[in-house]
XYZ file of C-alpha atoms in Angstrom:
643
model
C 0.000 0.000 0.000
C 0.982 3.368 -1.017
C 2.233 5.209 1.632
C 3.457 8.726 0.317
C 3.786 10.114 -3.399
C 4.816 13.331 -4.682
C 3.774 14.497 -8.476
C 6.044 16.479 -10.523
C 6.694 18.595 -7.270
C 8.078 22.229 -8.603
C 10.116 24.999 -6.500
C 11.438 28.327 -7.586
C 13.038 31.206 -6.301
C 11.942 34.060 -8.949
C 13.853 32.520 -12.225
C 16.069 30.246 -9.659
C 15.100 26.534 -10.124
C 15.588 24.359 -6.754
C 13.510 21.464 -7.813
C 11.749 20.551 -10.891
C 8.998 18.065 -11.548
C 9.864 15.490 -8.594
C 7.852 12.496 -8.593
C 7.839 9.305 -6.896
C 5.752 6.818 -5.005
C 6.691 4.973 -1.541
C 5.260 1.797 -0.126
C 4.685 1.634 3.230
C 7.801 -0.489 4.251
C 9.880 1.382 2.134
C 13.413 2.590 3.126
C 14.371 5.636 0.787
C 17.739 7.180 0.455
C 17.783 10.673 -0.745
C 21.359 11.563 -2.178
C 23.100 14.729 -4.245
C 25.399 17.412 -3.797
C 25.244 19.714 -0.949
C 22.741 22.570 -1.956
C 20.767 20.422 -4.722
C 17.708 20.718 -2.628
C 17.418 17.681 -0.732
C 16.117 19.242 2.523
C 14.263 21.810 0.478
C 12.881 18.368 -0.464
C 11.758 17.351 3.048
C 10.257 21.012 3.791
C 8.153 20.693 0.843
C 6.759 17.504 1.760
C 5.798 18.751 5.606
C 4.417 21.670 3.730
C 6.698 24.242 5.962
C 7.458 25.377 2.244
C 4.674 26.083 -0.539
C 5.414 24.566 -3.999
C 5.711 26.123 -6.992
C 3.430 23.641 -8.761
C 2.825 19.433 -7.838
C 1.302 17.983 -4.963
C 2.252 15.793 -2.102
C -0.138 12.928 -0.934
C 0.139 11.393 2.664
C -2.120 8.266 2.682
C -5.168 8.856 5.539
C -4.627 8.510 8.580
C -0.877 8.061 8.011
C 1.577 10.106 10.432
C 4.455 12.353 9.735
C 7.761 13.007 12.145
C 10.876 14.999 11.040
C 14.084 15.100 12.030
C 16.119 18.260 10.592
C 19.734 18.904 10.408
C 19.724 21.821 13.114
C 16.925 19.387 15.293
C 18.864 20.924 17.829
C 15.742 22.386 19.360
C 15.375 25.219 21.636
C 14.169 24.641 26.104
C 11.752 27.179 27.493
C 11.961 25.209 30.445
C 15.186 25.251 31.906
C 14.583 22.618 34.711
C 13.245 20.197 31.679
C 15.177 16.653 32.177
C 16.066 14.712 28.710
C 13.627 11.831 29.975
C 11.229 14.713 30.991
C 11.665 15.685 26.891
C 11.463 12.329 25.982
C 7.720 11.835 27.107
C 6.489 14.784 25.640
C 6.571 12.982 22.715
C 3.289 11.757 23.825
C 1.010 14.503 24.924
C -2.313 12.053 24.319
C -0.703 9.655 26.732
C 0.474 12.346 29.608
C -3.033 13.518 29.364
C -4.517 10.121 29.800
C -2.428 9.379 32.574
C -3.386 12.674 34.307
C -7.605 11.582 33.417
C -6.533 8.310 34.915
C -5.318 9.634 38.087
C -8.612 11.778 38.647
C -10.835 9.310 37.577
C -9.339 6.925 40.146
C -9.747 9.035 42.939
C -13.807 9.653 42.291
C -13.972 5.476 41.758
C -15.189 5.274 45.468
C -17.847 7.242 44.605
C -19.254 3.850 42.676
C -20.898 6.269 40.198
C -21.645 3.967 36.778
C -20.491 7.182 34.524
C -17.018 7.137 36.300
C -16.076 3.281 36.575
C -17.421 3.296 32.591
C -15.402 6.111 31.464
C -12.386 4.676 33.500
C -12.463 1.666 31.865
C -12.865 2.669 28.367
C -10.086 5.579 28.574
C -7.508 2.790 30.579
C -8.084 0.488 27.779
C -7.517 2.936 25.197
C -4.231 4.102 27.026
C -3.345 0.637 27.251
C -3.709 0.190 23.723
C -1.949 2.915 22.384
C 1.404 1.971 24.514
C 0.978 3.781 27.647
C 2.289 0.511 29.746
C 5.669 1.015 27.466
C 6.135 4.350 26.100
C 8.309 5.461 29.386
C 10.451 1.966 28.788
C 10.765 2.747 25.157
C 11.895 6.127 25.449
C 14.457 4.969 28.012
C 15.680 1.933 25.968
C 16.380 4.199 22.885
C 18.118 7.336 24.656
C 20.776 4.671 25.996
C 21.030 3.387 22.740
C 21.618 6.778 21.247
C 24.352 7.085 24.051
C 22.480 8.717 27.077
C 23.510 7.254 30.002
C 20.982 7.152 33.031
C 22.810 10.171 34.764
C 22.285 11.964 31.330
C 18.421 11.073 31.161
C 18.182 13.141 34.207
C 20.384 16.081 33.022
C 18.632 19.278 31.962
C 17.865 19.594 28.258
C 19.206 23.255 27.988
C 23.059 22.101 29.320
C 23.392 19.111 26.307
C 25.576 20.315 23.345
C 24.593 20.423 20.084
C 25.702 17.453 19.239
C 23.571 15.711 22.196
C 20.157 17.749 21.499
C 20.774 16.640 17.923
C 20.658 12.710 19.292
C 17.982 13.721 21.716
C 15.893 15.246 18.634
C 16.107 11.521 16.891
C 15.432 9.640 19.868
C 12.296 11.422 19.991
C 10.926 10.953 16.626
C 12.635 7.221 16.887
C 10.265 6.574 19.755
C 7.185 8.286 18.210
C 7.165 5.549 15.485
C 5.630 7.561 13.023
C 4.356 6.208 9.989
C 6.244 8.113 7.628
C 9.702 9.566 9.364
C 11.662 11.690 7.650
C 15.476 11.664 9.105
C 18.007 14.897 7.477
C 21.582 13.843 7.949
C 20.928 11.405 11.437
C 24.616 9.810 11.337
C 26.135 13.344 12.459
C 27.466 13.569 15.720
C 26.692 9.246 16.627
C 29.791 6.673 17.239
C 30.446 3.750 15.003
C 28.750 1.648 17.859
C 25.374 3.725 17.727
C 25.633 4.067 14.326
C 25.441 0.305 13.863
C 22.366 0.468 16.902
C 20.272 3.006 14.077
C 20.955 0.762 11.108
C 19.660 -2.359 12.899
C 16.832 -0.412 14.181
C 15.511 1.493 10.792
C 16.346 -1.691 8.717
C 13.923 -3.045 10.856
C 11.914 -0.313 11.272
C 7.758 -1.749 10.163
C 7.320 1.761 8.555
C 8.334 4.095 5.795
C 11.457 6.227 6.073
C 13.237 8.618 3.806
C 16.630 9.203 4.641
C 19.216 11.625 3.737
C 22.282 10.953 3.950
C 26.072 11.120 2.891
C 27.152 7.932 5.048
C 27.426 5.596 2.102
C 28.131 3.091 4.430
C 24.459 3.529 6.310
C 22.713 3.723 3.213
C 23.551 0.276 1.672
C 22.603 -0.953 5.516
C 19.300 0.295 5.582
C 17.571 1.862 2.636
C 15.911 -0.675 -0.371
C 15.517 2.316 -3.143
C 17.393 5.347 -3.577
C 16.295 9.015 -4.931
C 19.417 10.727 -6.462
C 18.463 14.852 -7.382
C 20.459 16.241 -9.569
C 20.266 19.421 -11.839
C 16.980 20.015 -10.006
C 15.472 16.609 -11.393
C 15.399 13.557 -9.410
C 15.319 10.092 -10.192
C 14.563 7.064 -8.206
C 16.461 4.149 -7.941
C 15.850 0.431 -6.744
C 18.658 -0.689 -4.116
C 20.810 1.060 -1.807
C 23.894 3.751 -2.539
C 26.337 1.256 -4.011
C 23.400 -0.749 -6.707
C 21.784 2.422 -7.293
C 25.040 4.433 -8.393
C 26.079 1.221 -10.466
C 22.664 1.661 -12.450
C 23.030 5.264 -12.960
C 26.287 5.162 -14.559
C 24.487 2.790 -16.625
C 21.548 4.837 -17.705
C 23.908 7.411 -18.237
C 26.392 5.653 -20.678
C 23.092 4.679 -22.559
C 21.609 8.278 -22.629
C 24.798 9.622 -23.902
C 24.851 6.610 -26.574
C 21.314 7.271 -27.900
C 22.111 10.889 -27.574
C 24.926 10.792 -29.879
C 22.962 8.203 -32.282
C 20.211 10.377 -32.547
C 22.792 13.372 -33.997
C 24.482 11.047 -35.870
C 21.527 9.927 -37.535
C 19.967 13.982 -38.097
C 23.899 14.957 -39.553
C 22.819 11.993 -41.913
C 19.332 13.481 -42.890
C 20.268 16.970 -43.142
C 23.007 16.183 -45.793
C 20.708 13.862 -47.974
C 18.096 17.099 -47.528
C 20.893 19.359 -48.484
C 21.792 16.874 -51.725
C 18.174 17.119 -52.822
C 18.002 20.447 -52.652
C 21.376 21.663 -54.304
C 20.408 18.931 -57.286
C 17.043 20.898 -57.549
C 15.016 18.695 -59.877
C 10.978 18.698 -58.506
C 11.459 14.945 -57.485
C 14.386 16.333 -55.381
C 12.393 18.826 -54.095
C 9.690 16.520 -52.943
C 11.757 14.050 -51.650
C 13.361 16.699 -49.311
C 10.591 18.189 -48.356
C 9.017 14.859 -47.104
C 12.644 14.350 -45.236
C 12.657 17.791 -43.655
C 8.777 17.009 -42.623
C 10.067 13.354 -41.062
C 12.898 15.044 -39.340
C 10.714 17.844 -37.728
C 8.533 15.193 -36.147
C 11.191 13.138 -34.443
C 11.254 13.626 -30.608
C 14.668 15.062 -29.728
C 16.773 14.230 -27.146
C 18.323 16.117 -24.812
C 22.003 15.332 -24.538
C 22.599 14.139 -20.996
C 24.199 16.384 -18.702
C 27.353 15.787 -17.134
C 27.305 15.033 -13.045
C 27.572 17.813 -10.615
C 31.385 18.818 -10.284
C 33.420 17.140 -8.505
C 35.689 18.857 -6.236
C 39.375 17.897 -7.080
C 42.609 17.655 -4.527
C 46.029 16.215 -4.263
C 47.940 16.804 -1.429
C 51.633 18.241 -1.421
C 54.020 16.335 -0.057
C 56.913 17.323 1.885
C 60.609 15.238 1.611
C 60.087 11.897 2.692
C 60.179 11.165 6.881
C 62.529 8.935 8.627
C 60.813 5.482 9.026
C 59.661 5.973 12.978
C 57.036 8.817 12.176
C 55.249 8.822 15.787
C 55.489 6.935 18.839
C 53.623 7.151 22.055
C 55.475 5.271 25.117
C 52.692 5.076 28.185
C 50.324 7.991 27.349
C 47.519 8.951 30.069
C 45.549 11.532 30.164
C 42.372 13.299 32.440
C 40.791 16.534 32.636
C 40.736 16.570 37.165
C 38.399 13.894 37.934
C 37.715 12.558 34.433
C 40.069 9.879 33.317
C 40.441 10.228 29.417
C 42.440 6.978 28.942
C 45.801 5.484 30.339
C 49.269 3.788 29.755
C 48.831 4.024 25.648
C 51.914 2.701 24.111
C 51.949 2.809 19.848
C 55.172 3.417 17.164
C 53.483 4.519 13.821
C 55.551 4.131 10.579
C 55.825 5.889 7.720
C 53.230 5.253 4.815
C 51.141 3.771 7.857
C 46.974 4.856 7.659
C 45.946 4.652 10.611
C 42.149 5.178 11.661
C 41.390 6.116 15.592
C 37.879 5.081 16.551
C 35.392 4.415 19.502
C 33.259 5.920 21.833
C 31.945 8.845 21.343
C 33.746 11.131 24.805
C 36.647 8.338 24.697
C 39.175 10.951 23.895
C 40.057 10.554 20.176
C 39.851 14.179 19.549
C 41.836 14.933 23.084
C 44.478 12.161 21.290
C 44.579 13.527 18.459
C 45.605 17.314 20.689
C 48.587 15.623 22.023
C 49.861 14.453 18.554
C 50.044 17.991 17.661
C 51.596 18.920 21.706
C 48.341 21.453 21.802
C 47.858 19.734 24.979
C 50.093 18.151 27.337
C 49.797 14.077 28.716
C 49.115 13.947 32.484
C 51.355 10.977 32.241
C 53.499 9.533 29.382
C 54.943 11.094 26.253
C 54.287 11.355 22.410
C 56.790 12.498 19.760
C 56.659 12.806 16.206
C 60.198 11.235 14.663
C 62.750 12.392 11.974
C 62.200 15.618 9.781
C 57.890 14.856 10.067
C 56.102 17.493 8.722
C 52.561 17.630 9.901
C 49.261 19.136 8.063
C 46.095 19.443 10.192
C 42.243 19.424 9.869
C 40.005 20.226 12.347
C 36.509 18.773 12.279
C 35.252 21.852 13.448
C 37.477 24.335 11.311
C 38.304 26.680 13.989
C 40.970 27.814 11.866
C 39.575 29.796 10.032
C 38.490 33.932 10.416
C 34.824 34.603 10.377
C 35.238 38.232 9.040
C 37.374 37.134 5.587
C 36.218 36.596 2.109
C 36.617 33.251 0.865
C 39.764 34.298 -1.267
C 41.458 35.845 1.558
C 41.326 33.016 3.692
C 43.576 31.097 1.134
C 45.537 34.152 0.093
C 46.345 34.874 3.588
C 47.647 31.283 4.483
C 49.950 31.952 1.578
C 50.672 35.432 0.372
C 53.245 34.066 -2.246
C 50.827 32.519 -4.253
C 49.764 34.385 -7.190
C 45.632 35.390 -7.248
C 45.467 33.032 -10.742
C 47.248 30.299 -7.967
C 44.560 30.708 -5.086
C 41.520 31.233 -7.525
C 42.537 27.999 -9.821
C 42.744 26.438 -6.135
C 39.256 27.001 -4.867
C 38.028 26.634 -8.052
C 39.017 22.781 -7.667
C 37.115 22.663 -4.446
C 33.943 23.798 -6.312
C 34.777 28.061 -5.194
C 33.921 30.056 -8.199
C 32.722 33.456 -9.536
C 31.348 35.726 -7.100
C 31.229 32.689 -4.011
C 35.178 33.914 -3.217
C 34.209 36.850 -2.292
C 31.513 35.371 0.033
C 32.659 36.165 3.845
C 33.790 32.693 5.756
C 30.928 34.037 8.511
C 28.216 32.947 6.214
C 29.387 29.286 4.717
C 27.689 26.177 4.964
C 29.067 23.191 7.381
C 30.237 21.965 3.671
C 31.842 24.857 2.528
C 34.153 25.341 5.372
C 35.345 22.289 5.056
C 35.910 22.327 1.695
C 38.082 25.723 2.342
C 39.784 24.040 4.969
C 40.692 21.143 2.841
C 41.591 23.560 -0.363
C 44.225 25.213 2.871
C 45.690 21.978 4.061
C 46.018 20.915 0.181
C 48.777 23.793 -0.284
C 50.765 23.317 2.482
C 53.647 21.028 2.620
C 53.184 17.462 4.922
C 54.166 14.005 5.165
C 52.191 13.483 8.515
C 48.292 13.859 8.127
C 46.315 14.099 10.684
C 42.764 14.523 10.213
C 40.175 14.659 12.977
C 36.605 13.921 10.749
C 37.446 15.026 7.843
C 34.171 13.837 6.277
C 31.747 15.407 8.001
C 29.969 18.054 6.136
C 30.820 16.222 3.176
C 28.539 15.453 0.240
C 29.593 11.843 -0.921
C 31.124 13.462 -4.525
C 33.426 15.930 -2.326
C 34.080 12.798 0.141
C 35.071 10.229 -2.890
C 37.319 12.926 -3.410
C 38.965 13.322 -0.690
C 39.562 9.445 -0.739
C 40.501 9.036 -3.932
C 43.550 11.968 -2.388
C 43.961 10.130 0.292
C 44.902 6.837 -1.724
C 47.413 8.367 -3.639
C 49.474 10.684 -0.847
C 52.666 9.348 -0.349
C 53.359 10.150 3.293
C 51.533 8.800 6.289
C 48.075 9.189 7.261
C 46.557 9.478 11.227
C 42.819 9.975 11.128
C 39.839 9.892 13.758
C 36.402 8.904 11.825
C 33.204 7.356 12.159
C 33.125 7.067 8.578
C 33.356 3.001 8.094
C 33.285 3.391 3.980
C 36.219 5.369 4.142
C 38.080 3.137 7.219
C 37.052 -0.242 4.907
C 38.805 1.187 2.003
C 41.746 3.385 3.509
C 42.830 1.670 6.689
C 46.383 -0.455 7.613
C 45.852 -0.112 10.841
C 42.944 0.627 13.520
C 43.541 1.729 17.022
C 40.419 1.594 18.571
C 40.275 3.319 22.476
C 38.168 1.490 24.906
C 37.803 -1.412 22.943
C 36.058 -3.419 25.645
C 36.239 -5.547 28.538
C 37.417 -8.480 25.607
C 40.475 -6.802 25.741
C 43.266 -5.758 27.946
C 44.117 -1.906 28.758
C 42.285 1.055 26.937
C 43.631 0.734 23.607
C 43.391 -2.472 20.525
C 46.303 -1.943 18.267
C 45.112 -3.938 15.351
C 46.926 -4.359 11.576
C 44.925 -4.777 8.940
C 45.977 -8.229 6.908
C 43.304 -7.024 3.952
C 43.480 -3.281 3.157
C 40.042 -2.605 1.214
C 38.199 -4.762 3.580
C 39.466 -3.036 6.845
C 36.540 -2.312 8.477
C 35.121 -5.454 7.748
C 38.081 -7.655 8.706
C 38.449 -5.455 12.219
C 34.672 -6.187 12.909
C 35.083 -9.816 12.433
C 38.188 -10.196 14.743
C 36.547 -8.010 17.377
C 33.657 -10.464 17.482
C 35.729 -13.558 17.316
C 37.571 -11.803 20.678
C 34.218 -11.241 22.236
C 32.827 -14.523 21.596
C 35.551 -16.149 23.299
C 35.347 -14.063 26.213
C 32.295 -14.227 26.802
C 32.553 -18.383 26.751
C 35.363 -18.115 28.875
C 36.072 -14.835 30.563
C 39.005 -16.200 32.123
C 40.846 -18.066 29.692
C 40.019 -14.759 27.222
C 41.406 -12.561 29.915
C 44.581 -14.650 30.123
C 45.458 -15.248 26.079
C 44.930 -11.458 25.929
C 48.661 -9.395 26.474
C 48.396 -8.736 30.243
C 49.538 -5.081 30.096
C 49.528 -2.424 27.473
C 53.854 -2.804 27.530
C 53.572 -6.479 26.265
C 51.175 -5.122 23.467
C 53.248 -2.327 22.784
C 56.448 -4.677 22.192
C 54.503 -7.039 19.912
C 53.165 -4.253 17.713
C 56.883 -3.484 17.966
C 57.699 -7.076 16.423
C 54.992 -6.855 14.172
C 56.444 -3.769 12.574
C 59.864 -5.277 11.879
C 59.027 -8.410 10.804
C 56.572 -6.436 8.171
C 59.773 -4.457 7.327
C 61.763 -7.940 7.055
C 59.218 -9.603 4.410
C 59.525 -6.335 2.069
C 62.541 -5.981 2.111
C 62.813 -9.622 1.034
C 60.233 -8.801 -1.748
C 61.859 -5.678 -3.285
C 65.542 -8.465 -3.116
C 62.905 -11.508 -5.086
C 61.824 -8.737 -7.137
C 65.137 -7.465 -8.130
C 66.500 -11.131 -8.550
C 63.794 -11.889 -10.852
C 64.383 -9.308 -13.157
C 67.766 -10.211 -13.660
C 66.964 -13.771 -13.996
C 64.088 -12.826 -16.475
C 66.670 -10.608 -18.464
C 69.257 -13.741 -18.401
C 67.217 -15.841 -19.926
C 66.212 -13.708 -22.618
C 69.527 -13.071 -23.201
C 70.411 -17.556 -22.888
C 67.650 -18.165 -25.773
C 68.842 -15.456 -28.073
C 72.423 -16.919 -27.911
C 70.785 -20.700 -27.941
C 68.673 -19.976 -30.829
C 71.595 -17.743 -32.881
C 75.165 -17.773 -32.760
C 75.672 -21.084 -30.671
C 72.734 -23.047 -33.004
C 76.050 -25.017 -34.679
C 77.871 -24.648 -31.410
C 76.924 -28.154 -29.626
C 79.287 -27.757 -26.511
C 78.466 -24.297 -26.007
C 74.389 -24.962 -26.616
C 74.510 -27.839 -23.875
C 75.971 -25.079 -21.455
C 73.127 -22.625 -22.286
C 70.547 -25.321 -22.508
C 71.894 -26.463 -18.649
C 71.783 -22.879 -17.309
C 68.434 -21.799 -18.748
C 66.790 -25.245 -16.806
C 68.879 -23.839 -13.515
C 67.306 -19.847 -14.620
C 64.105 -21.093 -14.948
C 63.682 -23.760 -11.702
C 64.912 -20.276 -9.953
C 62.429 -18.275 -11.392
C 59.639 -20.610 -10.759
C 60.034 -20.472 -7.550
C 60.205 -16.716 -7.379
C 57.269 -16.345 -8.880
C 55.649 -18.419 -6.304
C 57.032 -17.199 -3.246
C 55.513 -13.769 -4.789
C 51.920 -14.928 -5.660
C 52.175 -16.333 -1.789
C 52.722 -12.781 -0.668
C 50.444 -11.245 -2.397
């Protein structure tokens, strides 16, 4: 059963398109992704359908008696109460319920009356309250606020201390617990750990009811959503499967619009000559026949040519001289703010080349970690250096480098005045910066566009240490593909904190993952990835094979695990050399076998030419080219084993 539809939904700004005859039709188990650049008018999208915005033409139908709930980007909503507990938030959720209960309570104090009209309404109003969830809604609502990481001393703090981050999570718990029939969820991965992340996906993949979802967490979408709505140039166009199958078929329907495109013009280049033949011959059969051409041609049904995607924004970082081979090592790092203990006794040696992703917890301390990599903050125990002539380039998640009060091109100019205008212009024109949006002041951009500006800064400098602290967030999935695709081919070595499992499965060597769990010993899980390009996947699977056993035997777990963060730290330690043992032995095979490779080339054109009539001298060749090639055999398969 039809749940929602929009027809050709229209939106304009004066002679500005946003949206132009959207259409599409959900069921009412339907999961819907809604992907596109940043500004394409994908929450303009949502507004439209709540009808907080008026259309320009089209209409959107909500099936009767079907329910709507919203969660924006800024659902960061405002307290007029400022004694108002998050639980206390929570349950008005459900006014029809608090009001029931409060009926309830009255009601039950007139029962001794025995009056017939107050035992009847009593009854019908506490089955009605018992059907519509009132036994569970307070359970509920306290089952998904620890999900979404509210402990219970949070439930009971007052909504107007939470950050943003944690009235954002309180805004989706609400509408989570609603259930309504058609929810509506703008951007609901910001600001939630990997292990709530995975919490939402199980719970909306599950979810009996229709959502629409937008999203740049690739990774999320292919989890959850069965049909995917991709807007671009102000049309959209829906899609059945998740991110991945969905972007697979559009590059398909696009290779076969641009063919028929192209066919089509080939085939009108073709009429309009023969029409021009007729013509310049300019007998009266000519005439006819191109006349009744010309007619034929007039009625065909032209195609538009296909337009090309959205640009992309474009990046390679620039790489300083190469570090020495030890690019950062931690020896028994603890740290606390007073009372709160952050974590303790960390002990890690990263290597050059080395990605490494730094996950958990949301309030673990990866961004405090990532501070004492760059000394802005100092250990309360332990140290942390950087090694041999490391050059480090920085992003911050929240680009607080950057000056409200300049223009766009300042920003970049300032960082470096020696660049030339044409420099700094060609350079934000990569990251999508162009015309008149340079001189737009860095007060008034987007979450997106500060971090592209940020990323166009860091891209100019000169760095073989990256360290990036969420570097996708604000992100549209073009920009972060991007920013991957950057990441994959810089040279030096990479240190990132992200919740962003797409771009940990395809990036990562090496996860460190703080407060792994009582599975494992001390507050940090070195772990090095045997499968780069399945990282994330691979990490999962050996965390749960750690768990499992643990959980069998909590003892026996507890006593195969290292016993102290120093033990881990020294077999990480072994780890790394023996890794730098086997390649050096591959680049010596490697070497060998081209030599062996050119020898024998160099055996059969001797075998074959000058020592042909040579018998003694061919049975010496013919003897060392069956020793070359028994050698080389084996190469090859101590290789293939390697790889």
């Amino acid at each position: 059963m039809i749940a929602i539809s929009v027809n050709d939904l229209s939106l304009s700004y004066g002679t500005t398109v946003i949206l132009d005859k959207v259409s599409f039709a959900l069921e009412e188990n339907d999961k819907l992704g809604i992907i596109g650049v940043n500004g394409c008018g994908k929450s303009t999208l949502f507004r439209l359908i709540t009808g907080e915005e008026e259309p320009t033409a089209g209409e959107v139908y909500l099936s009767k008696g079907k329910t709507l709930g919203i969660l924006t980007q800024d659902g960061a909503f405002d307290c007029t109460d400022p004694t108002q507990t998050v639980l206390e938030r929570m349950y008005l959720a459900f006014p029809h319920l608090l009001r029931a209960e409060e009926r309830l309570a009255v009601l039950e104090a007139e029962l001794k009356s025995g009056s017939e009209q107050i035992i009847r309404e009593y009854t019908d109003l506490h089955e009605k309250y018992v059907h519509d969830g009132g036994l569970e809604f307070r359970g509920r609502c306290a089952s998904i606020l620890q999900k979404l990481g509210f402990d219970k001393a949070a439930t009971a703090q007052p909504v107007s201390t939470l950050s943003g981050g944690q009235r954002t999570r309180l805004a989706l718990a609400v509408e989570l617990s609603r259930e309504p029939d058609v929810l509506l969820l703008d951007e609901p991965t910001n600001h939630l750990d990997i292990e709530t992340l995975a919490w939402l996906e199980s719970f909306l993949a599950s979810y009996p009811k229709c959502v629409m979802i937008i999203s740049h967490d690739r990774y999320f979408l292919d989890k959850v959503t069965n049909k995917t709505l991709a807007i671009e140039h102000h049309r959209a166009k829906l899609y059945t499967g998740g991110y991945t199958k969905s972007m697979e078929q559009r590059r398909i329907d696009r290779e076969i619009a641009e063919r028929h495109w192209k066919n089509q013009q080939k085939e009108i280049a073709r009429q309009e000559a023969y029409i021009a033949q007729q013509r310049a011959w300019n007998r009266e059969r000519n005439i006819i026949a191109a006349e009744s051409r010309q007619k034929m041609l007039d009625k065909m049904e032209k195609l538009e040519r296909p337009q090309n995607a959205p640009r992309a924004i474009r990046m390679k970082f620039g790489e300083a001289i190469a570090s020495g081979n030890d690019v950062l090592e931690a020896r028994g790092l603890s740290m606390a703010f007073g009372e709160r203990r952050l974590f303790d006794d960390l002990s890690f040696l990263i290597k050059r080349q080395e990605r490494v992703m730094i996950v958990g917890p949301n309030g673990c301390g990866k961004s405090t970690l990532i501070k004492l990599i760059l000394h802005k903050l100092a250990p309360t125990a332990g140290s942390i250096a950087e090694g041999y002539n490391v050059e480090i380039g920085y992003y911050d998640q929240e680009n607080q480098n950057l000056t409200p009060e300049n223009t766009v091109l300042d920003e970049l100019w300032n960082a470096y005045p020696t660049r030339t205008e044409t420099e700094i212009r060609n350079t934000l024109g990569l990251f999508r910066f162009v015309g008149e949006e340079v001189f737009k002041t860095v007060g008034v951009l987007s979450g997106g566009e500060r971090a592209r500006l940020t990323l166009a800064k860091l891209m100019l400098s000169k760095m073989n240490l990256l360290v990036l602290d969420e570097p996708t967030n604000h992100l549209d999935i073009d920009s972060r593909e991007a920013l991957e695709s950057a990441l994959e081919q810089f040279e030096g070595t990479i240190v990132t904190v992200s919740h962003d499992r797409y771009l940990i499965e395809k990036l990562a060597t090496r996860i460190l993952a703080l407060h792994p769990g009582p599975a494992f010993s001390g507050d940090l899980l070195d772990y090095h990835v045997d499968h780069p390009g399945t990282s994330y996947t691979e990490f999962e699977q050996y965390k749960a094979l750690r768990v499992a056993k643990y959980e069998e035997s909590p003892m026996a777990s507890t006593t195969a695990a290292p016993s102290t963060q120093k033990e881990q730290y020294l077999k990480n330690k072994q780890a790394n050399a023996d890794a730098r043992k086997r390649k050096a032995m591959l680049e010596r095979l490697k070497k060998e076998c081209a030599t062996l490779e050119e020898e024998l080339a160099s055996i059969e054109e001797e075998l074959f030419g000058s020592a042909a009539s040579d018998y003694v001298r061919a049975a010496e060749l013919d003897t060392r080219r069956a020793e070359v090639e028994e050698r080389l055999l084996e190469i090859y398969g101590e290789l293939e084993n390697e790889e």
